[in-house]
Short mmCIF file of C-alpha atoms and ligand atoms in Angstrom, two decimals:
data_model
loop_
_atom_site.label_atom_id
_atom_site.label_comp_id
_atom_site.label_asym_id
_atom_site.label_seq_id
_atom_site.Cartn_x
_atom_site.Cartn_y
_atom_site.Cartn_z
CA UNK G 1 158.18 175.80 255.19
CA UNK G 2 154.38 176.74 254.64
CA UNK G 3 153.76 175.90 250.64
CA UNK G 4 151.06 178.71 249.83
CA UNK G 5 148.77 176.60 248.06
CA UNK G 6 146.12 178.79 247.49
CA UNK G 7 147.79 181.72 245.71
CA UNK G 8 149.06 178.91 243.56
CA UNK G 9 145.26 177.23 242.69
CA UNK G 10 144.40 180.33 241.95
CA UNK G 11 146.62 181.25 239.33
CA UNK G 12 146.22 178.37 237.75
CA UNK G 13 142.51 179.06 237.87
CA UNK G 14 143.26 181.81 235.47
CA UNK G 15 145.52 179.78 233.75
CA UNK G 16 142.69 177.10 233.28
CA UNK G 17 139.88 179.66 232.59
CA UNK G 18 142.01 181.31 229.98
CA UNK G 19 143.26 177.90 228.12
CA UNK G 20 139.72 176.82 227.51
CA UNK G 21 138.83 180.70 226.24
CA UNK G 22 138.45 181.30 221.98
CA UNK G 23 141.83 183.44 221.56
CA UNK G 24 141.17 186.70 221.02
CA UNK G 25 144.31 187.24 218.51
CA UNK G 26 143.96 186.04 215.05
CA UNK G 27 147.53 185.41 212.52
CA UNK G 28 147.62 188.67 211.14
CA UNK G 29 148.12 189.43 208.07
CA UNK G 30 146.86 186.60 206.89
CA UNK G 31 143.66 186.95 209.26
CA UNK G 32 141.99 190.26 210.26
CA UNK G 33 139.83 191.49 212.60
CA UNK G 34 137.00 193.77 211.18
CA UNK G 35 137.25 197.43 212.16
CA UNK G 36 134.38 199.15 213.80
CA UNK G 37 132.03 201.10 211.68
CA UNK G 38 133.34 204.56 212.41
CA UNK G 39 136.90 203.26 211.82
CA UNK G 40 138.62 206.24 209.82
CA UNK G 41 141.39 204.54 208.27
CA UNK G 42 143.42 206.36 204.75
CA UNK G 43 141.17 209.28 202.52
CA UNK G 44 139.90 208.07 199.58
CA UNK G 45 139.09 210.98 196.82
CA UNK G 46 135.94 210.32 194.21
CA UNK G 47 137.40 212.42 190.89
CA UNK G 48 133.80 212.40 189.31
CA UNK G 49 131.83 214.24 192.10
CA UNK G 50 134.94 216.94 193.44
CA UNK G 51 134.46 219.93 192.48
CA UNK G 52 137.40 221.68 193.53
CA UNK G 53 135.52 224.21 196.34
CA UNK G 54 139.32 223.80 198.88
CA UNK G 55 137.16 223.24 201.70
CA UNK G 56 139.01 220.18 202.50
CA UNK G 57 142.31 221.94 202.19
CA UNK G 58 141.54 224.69 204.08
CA UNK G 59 139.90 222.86 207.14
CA UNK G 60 143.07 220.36 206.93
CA UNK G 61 144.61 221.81 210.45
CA UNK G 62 148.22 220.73 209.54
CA UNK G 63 148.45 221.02 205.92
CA UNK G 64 148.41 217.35 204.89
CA UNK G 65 145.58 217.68 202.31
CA UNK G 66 146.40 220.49 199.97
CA UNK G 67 144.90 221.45 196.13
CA UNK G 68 146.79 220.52 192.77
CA UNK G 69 145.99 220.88 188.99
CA UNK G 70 144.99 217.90 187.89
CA UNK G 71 143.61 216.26 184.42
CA UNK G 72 141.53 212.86 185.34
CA UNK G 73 141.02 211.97 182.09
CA UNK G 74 137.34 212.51 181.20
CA UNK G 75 134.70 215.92 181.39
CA UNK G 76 134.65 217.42 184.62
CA UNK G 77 132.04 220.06 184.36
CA UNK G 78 131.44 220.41 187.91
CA UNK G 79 135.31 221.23 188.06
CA UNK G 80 136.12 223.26 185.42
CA UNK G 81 139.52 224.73 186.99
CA UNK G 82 140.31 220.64 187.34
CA UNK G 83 141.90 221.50 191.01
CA UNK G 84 141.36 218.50 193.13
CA UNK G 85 143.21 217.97 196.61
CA UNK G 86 146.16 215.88 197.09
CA UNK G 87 146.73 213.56 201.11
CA UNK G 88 150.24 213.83 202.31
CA UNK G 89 149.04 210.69 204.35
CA UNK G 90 152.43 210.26 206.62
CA UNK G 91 151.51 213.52 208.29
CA UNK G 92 147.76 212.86 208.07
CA UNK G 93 146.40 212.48 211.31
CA UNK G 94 142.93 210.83 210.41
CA UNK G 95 140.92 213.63 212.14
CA UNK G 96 138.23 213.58 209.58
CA UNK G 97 138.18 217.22 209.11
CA UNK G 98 138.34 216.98 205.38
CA UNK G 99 135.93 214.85 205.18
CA UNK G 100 133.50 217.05 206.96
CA UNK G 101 134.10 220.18 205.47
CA UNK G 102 133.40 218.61 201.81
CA UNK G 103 129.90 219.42 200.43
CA UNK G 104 129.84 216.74 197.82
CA UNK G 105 130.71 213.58 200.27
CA UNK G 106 133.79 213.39 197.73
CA UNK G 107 136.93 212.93 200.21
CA UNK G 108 136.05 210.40 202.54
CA UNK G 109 137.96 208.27 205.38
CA UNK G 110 137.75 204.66 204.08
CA UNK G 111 138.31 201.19 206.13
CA UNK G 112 141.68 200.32 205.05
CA UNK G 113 144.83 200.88 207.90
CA UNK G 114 147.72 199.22 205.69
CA UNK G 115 149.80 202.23 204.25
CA UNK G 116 153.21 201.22 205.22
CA UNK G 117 155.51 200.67 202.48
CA UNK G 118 159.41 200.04 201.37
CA UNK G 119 159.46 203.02 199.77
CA UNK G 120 159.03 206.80 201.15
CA UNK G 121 155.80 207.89 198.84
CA UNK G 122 153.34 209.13 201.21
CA UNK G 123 152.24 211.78 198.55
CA UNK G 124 148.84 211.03 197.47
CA UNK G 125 148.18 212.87 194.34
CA UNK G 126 144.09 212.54 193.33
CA UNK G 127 144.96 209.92 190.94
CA UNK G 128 146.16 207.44 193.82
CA UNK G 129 143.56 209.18 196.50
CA UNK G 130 141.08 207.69 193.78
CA UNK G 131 142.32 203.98 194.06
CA UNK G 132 143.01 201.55 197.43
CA UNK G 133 146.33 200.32 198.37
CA UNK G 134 145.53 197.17 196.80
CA UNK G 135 145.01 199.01 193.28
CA UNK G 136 148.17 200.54 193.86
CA UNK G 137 150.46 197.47 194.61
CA UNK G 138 151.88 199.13 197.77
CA UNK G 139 152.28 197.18 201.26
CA UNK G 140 151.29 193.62 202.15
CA UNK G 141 149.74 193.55 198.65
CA UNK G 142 152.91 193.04 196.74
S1 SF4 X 1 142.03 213.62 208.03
FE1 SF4 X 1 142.59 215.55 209.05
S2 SF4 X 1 144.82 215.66 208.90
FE2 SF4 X 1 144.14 214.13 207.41
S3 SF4 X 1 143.94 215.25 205.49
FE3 SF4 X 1 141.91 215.25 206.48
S4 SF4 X 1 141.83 217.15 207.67
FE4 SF4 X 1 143.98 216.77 207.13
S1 SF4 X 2 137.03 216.88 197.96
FE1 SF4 X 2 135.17 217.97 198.58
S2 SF4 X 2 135.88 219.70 199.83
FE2 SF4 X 2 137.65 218.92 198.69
S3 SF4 X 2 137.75 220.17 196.85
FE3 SF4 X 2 136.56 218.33 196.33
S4 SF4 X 2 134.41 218.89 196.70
FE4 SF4 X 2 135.67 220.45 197.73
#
């Protein structure tokens, strides 16, 4: 029987080549990879510069971001009417839209990709659009 001995040095060629390669996969979550610089990961809302035009809302093309009375707190001059939108983020499809449409850079895709949860609470109201998951003691944070 002819042994096909080249085939076989070749494979383990690759085998070789690829034992003495850095890995490329890191021990996630404990490691993470940075994301790239355009990266739009979960909306983040800044309260003190909205001032509650809907533009966001109405260029949302599948009704995730949507407008709700809401008291921050403190003055908000700039939003007298105190509307400010609220992410259903389990239907948000990180298109960027929003973000976009909003004259005041106020909404704004952030870096952070770790929204799952044990609990079903997708519904981002401004106060919790204001803060990251971290703030909010939701995922691999708790
Ligand atoms: S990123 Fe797109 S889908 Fe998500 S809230 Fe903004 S406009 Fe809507
Ligand atoms: S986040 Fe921007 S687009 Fe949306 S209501 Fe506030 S200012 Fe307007």
């Amino acid at each position: 029987m002819k042994v096909p001995i080249a085939p076989i040095l070749q494979g383990m060629g690759v085998t070789l080549s690829n034992f003495v390669k850095k890995p490329v996969t890191v021990a996630y979550p404990e490691q993470k990879q940075p994301v790239a610089d355009r990266f739009r990961g979960r909306i983040y809302l800044k309260l003190e510069t909205c001032i509650g035009c809907t533009l966001c809302a109405q260029a949302c093309p599948n009704g995730s971001c949507y407008m709700v009375d809401y008291d921050p707190g403190f003055e908000t001059p700039q939003n007298k009417r105190q509307k400010f939108p609220a992410v259903e983020i389990s239907k948000c499809m990180y298109c960027s839209l929003c973000e976009e449409a909003c004259p005041t850079d106020s909404i704004r895709m952030g870096k952070e990709y770790e929204t799952g949860a044990y609990v079903r609470d997708f519904d981002y109201k401004p106060d919790r659009l204001s803060q990251n998951e971290a703030a909010l003691g939701r995922g691999p944070y708790k």
